[in-house]
Short mmCIF file of C-alpha atoms in Angstrom, two decimals:
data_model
loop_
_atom_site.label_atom_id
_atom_site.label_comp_id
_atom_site.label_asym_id
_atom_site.label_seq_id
_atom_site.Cartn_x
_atom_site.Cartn_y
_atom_site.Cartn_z
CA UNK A 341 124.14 91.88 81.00
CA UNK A 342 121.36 92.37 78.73
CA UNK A 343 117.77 91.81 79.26
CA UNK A 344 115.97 91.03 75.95
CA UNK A 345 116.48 87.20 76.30
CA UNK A 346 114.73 87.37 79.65
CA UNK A 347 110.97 87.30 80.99
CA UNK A 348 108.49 90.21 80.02
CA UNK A 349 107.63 91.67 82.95
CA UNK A 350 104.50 94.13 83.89
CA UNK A 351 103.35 96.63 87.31
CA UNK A 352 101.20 99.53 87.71
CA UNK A 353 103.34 102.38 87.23
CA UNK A 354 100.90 105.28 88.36
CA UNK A 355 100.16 105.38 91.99
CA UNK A 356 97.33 102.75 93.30
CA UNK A 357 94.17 104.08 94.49
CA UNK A 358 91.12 105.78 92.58
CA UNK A 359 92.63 108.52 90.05
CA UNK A 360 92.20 109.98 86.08
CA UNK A 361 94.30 107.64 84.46
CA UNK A 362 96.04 104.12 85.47
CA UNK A 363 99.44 103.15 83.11
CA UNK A 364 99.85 99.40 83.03
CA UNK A 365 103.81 99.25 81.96
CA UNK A 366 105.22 96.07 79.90
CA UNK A 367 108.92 95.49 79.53
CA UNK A 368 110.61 92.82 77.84
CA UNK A 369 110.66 90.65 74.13
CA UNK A 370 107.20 89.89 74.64
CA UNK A 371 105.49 93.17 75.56
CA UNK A 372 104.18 93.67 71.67
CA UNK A 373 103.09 90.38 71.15
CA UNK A 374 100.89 91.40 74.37
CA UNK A 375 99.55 94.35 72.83
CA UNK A 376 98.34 92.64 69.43
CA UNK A 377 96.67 89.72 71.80
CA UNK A 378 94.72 92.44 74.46
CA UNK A 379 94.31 95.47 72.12
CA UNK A 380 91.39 95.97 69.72
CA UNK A 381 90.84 97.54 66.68
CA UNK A 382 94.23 95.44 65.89
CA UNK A 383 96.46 97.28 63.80
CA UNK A 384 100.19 97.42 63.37
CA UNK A 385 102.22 100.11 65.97
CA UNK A 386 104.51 102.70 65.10
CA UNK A 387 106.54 103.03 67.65
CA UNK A 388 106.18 106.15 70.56
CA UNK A 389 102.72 107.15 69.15
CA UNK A 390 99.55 106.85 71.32
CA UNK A 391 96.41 104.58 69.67
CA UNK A 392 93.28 104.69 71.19
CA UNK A 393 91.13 101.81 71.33
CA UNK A 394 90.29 98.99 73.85
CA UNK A 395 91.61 95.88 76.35
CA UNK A 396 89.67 92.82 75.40
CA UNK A 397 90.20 89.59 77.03
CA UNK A 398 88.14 86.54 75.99
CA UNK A 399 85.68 88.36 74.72
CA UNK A 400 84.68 90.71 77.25
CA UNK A 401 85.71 94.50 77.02
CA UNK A 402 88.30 95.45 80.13
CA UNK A 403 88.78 99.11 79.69
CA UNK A 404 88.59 102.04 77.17
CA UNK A 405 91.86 103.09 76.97
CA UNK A 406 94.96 104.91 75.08
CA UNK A 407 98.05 102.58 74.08
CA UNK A 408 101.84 103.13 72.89
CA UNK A 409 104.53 100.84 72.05
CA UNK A 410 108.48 102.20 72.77
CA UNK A 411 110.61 100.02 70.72
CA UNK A 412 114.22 99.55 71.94
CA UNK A 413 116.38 100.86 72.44
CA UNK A 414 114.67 103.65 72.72
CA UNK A 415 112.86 103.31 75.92
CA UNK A 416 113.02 103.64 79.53
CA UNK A 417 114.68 100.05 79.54
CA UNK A 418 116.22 99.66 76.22
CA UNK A 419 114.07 96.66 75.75
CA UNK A 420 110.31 96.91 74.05
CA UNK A 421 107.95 98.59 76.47
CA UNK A 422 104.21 98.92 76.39
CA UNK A 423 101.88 101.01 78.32
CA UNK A 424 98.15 100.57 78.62
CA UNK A 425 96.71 104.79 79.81
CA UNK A 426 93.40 103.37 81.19
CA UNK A 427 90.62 104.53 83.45
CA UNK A 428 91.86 105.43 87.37
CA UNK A 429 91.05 102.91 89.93
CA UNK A 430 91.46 99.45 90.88
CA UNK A 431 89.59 96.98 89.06
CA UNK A 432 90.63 98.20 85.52
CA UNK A 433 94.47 97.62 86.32
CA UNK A 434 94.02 94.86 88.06
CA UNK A 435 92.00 93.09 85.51
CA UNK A 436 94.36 94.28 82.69
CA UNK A 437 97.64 93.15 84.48
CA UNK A 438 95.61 89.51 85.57
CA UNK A 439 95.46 89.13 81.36
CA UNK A 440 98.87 89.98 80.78
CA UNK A 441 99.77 87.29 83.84
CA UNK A 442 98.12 84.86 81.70
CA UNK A 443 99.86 85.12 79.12
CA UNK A 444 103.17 84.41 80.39
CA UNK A 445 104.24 87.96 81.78
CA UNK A 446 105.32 88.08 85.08
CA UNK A 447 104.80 90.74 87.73
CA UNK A 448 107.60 93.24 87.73
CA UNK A 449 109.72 93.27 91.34
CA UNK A 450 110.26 96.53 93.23
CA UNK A 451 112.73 98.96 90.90
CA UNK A 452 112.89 96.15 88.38
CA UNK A 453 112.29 98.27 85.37
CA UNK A 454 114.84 100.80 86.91
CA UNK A 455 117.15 98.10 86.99
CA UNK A 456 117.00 96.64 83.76
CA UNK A 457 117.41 100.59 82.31
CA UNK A 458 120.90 99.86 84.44
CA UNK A 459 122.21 96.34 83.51
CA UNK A 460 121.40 97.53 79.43
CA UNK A 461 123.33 100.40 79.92
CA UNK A 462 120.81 103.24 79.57
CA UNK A 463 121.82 104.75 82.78
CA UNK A 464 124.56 104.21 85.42
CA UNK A 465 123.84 103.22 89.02
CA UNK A 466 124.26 106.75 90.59
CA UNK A 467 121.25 108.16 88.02
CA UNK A 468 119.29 105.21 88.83
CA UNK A 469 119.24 105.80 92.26
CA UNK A 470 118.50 109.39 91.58
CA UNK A 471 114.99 108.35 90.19
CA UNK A 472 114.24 107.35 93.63
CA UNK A 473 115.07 110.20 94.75
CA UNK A 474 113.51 112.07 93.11
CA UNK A 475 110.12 110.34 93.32
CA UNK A 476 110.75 110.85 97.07
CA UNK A 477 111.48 114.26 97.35
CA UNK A 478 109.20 116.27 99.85
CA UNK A 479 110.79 119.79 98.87
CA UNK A 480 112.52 121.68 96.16
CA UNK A 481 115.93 121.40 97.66
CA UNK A 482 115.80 117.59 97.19
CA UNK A 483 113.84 117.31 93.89
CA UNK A 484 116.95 119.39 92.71
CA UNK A 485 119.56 117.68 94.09
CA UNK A 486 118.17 114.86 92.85
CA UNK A 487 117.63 116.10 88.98
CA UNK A 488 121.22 117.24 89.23
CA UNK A 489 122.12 113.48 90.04
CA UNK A 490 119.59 112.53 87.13
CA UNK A 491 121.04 114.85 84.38
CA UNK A 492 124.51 112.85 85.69
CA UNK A 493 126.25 115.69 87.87
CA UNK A 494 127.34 112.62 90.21
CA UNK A 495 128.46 110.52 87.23
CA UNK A 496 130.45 114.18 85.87
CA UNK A 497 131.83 114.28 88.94
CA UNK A 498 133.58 111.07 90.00
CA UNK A 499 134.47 110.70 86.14
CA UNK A 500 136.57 113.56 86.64
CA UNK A 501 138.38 112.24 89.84
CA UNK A 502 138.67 109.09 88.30
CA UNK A 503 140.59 110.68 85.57
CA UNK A 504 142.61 112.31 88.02
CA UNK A 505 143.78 108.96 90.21
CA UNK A 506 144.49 107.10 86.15
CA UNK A 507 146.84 110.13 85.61
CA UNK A 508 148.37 109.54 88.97
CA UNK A 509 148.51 106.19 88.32
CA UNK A 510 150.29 106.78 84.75
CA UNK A 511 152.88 108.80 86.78
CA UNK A 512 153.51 106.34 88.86
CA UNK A 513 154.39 103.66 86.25
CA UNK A 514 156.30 105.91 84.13
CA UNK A 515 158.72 106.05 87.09
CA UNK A 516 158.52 102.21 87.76
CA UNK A 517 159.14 101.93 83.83
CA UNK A 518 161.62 104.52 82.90
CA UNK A 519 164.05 104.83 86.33
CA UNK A 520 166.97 106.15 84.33
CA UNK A 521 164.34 109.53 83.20
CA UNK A 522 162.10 110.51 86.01
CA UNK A 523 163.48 109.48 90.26
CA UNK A 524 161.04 108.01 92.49
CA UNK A 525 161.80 111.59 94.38
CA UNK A 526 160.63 113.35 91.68
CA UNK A 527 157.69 111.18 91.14
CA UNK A 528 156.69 110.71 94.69
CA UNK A 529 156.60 114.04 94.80
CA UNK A 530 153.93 115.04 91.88
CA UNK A 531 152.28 112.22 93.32
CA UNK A 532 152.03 112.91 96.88
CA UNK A 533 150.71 116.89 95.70
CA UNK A 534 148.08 115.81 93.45
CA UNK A 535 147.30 112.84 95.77
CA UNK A 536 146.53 115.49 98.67
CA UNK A 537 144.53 117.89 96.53
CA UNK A 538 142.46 115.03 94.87
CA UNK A 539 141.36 113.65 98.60
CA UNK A 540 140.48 116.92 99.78
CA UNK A 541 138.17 117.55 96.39
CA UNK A 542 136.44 114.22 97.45
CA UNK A 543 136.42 115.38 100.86
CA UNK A 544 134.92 118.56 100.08
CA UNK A 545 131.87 116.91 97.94
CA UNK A 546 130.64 115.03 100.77
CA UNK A 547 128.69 117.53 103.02
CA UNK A 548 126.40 115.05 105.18
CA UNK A 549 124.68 117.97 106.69
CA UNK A 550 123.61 119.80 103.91
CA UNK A 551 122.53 116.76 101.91
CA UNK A 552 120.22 115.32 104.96
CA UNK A 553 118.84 118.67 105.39
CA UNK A 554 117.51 118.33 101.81
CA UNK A 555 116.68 114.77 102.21
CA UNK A 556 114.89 114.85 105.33
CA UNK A 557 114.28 118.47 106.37
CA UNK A 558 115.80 120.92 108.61
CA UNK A 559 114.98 120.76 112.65
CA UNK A 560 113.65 124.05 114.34
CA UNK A 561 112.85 123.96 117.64
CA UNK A 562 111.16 126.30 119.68
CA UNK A 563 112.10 126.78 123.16
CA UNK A 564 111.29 129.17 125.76
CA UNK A 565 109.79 129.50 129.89
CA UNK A 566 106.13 129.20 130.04
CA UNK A 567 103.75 131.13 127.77
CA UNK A 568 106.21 133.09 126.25
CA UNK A 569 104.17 132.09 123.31
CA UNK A 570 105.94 129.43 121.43
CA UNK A 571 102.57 127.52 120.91
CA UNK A 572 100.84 130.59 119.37
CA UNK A 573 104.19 131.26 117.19
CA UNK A 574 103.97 127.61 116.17
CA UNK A 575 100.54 127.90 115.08
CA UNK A 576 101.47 131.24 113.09
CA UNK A 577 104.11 129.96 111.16
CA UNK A 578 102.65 126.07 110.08
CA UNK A 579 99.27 128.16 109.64
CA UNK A 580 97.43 125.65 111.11
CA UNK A 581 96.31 124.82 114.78
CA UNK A 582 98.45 122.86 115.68
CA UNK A 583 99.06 123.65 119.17
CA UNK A 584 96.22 124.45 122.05
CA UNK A 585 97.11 127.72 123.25
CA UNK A 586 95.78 128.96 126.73
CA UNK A 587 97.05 131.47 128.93
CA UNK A 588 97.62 128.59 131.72
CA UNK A 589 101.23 127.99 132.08
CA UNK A 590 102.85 124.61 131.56
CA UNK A 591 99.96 123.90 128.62
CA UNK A 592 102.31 122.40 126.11
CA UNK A 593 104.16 118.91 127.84
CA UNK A 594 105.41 117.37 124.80
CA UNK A 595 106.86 117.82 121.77
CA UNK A 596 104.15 119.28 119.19
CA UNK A 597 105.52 119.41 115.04
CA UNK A 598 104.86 121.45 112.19
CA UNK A 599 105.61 120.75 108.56
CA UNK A 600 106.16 123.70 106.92
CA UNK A 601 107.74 124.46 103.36
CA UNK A 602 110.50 127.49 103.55
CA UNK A 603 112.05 128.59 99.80
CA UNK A 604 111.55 125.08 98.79
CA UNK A 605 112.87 123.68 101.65
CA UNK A 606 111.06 121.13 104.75
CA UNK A 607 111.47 122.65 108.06
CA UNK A 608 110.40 120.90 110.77
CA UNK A 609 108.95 122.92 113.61
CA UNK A 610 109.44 122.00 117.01
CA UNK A 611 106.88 123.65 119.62
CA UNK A 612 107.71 122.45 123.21
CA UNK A 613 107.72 122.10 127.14
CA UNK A 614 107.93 125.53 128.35
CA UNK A 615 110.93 125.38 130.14
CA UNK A 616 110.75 126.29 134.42
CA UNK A 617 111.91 124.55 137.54
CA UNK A 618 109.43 124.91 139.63
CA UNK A 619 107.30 121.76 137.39
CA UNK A 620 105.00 118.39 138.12
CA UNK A 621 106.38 115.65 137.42
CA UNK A 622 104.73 115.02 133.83
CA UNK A 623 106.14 118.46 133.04
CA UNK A 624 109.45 117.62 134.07
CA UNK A 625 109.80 114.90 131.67
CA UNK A 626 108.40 117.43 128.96
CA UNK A 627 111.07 119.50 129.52
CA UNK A 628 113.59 116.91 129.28
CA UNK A 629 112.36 116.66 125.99
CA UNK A 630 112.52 120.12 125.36
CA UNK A 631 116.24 120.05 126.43
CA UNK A 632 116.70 116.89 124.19
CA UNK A 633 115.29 118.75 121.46
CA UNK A 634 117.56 121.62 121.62
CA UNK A 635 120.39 119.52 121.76
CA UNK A 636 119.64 118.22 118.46
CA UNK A 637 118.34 120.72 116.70
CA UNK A 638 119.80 122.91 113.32
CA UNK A 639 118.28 126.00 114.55
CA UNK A 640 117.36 126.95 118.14
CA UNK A 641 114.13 129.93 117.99
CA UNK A 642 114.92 131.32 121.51
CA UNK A 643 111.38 132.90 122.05
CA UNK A 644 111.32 135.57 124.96
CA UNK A 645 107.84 137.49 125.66
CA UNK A 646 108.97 141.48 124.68
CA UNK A 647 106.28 142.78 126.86
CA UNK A 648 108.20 141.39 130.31
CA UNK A 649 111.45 141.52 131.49
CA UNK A 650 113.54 139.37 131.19
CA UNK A 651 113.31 136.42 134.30
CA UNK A 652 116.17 134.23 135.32
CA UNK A 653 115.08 130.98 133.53
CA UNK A 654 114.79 133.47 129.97
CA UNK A 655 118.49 134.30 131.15
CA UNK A 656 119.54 130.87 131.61
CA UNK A 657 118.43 129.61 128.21
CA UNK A 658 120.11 132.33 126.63
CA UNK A 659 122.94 130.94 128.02
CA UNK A 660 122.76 127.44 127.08
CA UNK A 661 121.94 128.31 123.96
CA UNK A 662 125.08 130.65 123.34
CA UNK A 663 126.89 128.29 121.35
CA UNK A 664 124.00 126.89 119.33
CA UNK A 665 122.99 128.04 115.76
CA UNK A 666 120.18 130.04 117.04
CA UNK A 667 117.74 132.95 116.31
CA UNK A 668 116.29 135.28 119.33
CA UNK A 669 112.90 135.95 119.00
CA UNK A 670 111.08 138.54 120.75
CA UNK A 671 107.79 137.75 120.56
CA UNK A 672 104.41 139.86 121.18
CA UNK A 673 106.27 143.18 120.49
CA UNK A 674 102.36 144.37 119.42
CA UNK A 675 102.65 145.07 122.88
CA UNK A 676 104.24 147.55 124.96
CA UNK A 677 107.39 146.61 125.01
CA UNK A 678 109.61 146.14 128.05
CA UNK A 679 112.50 144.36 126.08
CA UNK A 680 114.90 146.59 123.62
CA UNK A 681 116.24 144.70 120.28
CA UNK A 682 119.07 146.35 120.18
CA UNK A 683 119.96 144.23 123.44
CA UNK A 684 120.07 141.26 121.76
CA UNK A 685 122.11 141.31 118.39
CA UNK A 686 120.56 139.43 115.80
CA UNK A 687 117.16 139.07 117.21
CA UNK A 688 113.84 139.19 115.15
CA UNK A 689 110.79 140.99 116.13
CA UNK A 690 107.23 139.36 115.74
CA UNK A 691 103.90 139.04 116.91
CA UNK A 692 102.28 135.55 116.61
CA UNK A 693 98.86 137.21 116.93
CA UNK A 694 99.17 140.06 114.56
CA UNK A 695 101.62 138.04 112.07
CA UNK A 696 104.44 140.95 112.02
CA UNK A 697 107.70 140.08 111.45
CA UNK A 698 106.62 136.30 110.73
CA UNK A 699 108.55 136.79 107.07
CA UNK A 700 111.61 137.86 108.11
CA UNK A 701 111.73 135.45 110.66
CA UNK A 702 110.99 132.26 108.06
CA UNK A 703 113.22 133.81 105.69
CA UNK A 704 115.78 133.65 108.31
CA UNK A 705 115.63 129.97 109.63
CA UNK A 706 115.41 129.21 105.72
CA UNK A 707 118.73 130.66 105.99
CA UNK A 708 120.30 127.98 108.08
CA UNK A 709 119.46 125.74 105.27
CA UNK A 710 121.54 127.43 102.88
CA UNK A 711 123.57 125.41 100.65
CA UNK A 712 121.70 122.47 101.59
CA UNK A 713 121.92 119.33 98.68
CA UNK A 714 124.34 121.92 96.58
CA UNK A 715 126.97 119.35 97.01
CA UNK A 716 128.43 117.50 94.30
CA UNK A 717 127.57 113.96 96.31
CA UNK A 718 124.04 113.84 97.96
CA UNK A 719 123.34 110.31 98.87
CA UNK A 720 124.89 108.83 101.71
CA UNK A 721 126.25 105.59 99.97
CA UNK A 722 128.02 108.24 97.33
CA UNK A 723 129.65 109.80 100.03
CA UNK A 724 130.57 107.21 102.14
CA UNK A 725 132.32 105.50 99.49
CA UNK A 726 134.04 108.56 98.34
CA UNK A 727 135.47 109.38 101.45
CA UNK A 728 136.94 105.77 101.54
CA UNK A 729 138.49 106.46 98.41
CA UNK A 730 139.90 109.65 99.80
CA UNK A 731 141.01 107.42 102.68
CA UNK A 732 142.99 105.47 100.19
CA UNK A 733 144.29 108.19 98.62
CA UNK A 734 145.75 109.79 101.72
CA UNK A 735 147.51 106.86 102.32
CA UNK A 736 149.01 106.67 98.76
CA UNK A 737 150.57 110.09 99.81
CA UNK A 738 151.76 108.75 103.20
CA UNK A 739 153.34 106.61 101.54
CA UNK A 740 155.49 108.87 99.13
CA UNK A 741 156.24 111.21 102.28
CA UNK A 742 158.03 108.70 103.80
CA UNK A 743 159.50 107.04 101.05
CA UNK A 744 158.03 103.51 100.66
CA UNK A 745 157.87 101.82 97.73
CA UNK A 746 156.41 103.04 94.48
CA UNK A 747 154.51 99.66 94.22
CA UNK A 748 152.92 100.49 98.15
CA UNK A 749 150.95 103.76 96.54
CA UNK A 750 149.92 102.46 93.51
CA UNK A 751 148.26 99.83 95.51
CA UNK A 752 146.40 102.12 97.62
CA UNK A 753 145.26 104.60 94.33
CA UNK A 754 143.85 101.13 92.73
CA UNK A 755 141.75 100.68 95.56
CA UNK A 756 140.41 104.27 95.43
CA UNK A 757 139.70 103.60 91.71
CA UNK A 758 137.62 100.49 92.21
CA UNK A 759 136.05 102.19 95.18
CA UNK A 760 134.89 105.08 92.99
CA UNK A 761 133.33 102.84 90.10
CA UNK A 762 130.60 101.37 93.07
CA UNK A 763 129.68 104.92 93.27
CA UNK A 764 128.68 105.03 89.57
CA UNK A 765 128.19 100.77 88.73
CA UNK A 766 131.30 100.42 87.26
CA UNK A 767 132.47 97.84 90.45
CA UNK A 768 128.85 96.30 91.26
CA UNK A 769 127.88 92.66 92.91
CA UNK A 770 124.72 91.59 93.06
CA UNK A 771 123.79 92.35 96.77
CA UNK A 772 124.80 95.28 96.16
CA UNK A 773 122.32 96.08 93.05
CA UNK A 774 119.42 94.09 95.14
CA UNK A 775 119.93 96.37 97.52
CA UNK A 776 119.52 99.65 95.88
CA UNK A 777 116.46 98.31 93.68
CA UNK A 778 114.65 96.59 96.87
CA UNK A 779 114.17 100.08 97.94
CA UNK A 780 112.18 101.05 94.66
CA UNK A 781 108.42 101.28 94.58
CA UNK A 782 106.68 98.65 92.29
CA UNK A 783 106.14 99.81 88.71
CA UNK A 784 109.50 102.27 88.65
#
């Protein structure tokens, strides 16, 4: 489908609010016919250079401002665009876009210029949705992963495996088509290996983990008994008081977080209940929480106080946390130290107060991140639909193992081919595309 028939449309494309510089974006047959009528001195426009001058509608003077014209197809939407560079804030914008509404250009929907770069066939779906992504990104793990998916490693990707199913496929018919030269044994058999290996490669690209670890962030929680000094270590490592730390124990009921930016990676720290028996009631609940917390945490900092032995409840959380990714921290080891490291494998020395070992120990929950958005499908809808396909495709090999019908595989590897092309646009409906683009700000 193809846009330049259709209405001009127009949004703020910079972020509302009072800033330098406001861009007014125009898309659409229109947009220079809207630039001769607002823009003074008039002039003609060579396309992708920037003309300074001023918005004048009816007379009165709107803004001082800078102006360029992108003809298509070489734009962000392959149609004509027009931006308007004017003064931060919101009256300027507002009264610019109100003058382009009058004359007949209507206000862009959420992703709509996005989506028009996609039905003209600028970009495909998957690098679409990237730009999202991208504009969303809180760290450097997910403003990667999501360049990657811009610069098309997604598109790459699922080409390739699409390649791979059509030469499956081509086996298959040249079987169905020449009997007499190549047996359905022989067939089934190249089929069912590359069938196997092709599913596990789409298998392999989807690691849900890793890519909502770069999406979202990675959990830490801190746990420990009673001012062990999990408030003070919380404050240490977000750099911030966060926490109120007292030497009363039981100060910390709930859960307190942390935001905290690791090797371009969002961790978010957990402080929490202090963890005893002997508790009030409000307590008790906070260290159900804490419990709760540790359940679903990627990385568990154990925090024991170095300067005491060890108690019974520091020996029961060790123990519940045996089998959880966790780090041991021995904390105020600027004091004498009753606690040995070399009794706990692994563990990291610090001191909240004097800020020792506080590298090592970010460098190490960084670590549980590793790998994070490296994946060759980020995006949950990518990797949903490619493990369907790999679904399909196991079942294409079933099939040849126990001798079915050529026509029974072949049916399955279509269905992992159409199932691929949603990834990418090539198979789209139109809920499907509203869907995607309803999640867009305004203006992208």
């Amino acid at each position: 489908m193809n846009f330049q028939d259709k209405d001009t449309i127009a949004a703020l494309a910079t972020a509302p609010g009072e800033g330098g510089i406001a861009i007014v974006r125009v898309s659409g047959a229109d947009a220079e016919k809207a630039l001769q009528s607002l823009f003074s001195p008039a002039r003609e426009f060579d396309s992708h250079h920037l003309y300074y001058g001023h918005i004048i509608d009816q007379g009165e003077i709107l803004d001082e401002c800078m102006a360029v014209i992108m003809r298509a197809p070489r734009s962000y939407t392959r149609e004509d665009v027009v931006e308007f560079h004017l003064h931060g804030g919101a009256w300027a914008a507002k009264s610019v876009l109100n003058a382009l509404y009058a004359r007949g250009v209507r206000a862009a929907e959420p992703g709509e210029f996005t989506k028009r770069a996609f039905l003209n066939g600028r970009i495909d779906l998957s690098r679409a949705e990237a730009v999202m992504a991208l504009i969303s990104a809180e760290g450097g793990r997910a403003a990667r992963a999501a360049l990657r998916q811009l610069k098309g490693g997604v598109s790459a990707f699922i080409q390739q495996a699409q390649q791979e199913l059509i030469a499956l496929l081509s086996g298959a018919a040249a079987a169905i088509d020449y009997p007499e030269e190549i047996t359905w044994e022989e067939a089934a058999g190249a089929l069912e290996e590359g069938a196997l290996a092709l599913a596990d490669k789409l298998e392999k690209a989807c690691d849900e983990r890793g890519a909502r670890i770069a999406e979202e962030g990675l959990e830490a929680v801190l746990c420990g008994r009673p001012n062990v000094g999990k408030s003070s270590l919380l404050n240490a490592l977000s750099r911030q008081e966060r926490a109120i730390v007292t030497n009363i124990p039981g100060t910390t009921r709930d859960i307190i977080r942390a935001d905290v930016l690791l090797s371009g990676l969002r961790v978010h720290f957990s402080d929490t209940a202090g963890i005893r028996e002997n508790a009030d009631e409000i307590e008790r609940i906070g260290v159900a929480r804490a419990r709760q917390a540790v359940a679903g945490a990627d990385v568990v900092l154990v925090v024991l106080d170095a300067s005491r032995e060890l108690t019974e409840e520091d020996q029961e959380l060790l123990r519940d946390t045996e089998n959880a990714p966790r780090i041991i921290v021995l904390n105020k080891c600027d004091l004498d130290r009753k606690l040995n490291p070399d009794d706990f494998p692994g563990a990291i020395c610090v001191s909240a107060a004097s800020g020792e070992g506080l590298k090592e120990l970010e460098e190490k929950v960084a670590s549980f991140g590793a790998g994070a958005g490296e994946s060759a499908l980020t995006q949950a809808r990518h990797m949903r639909l490619a493990r369907q396909a790999a679904a399909s495709i196991r079942t294409a090999a079933e099939a040849c193992q126990m001798g079915a019908p050529v026509d029974l595989a072949v049916v399955d590897l279509h269905d992992a081919l159409s199932t691929l092309g949603r990834i990418t646009g090539e198979q789209v409906d139109e809920r499907l595309m509203d869907d995607i683009f309803s999640r867009f700000c305004v203006g992208k």
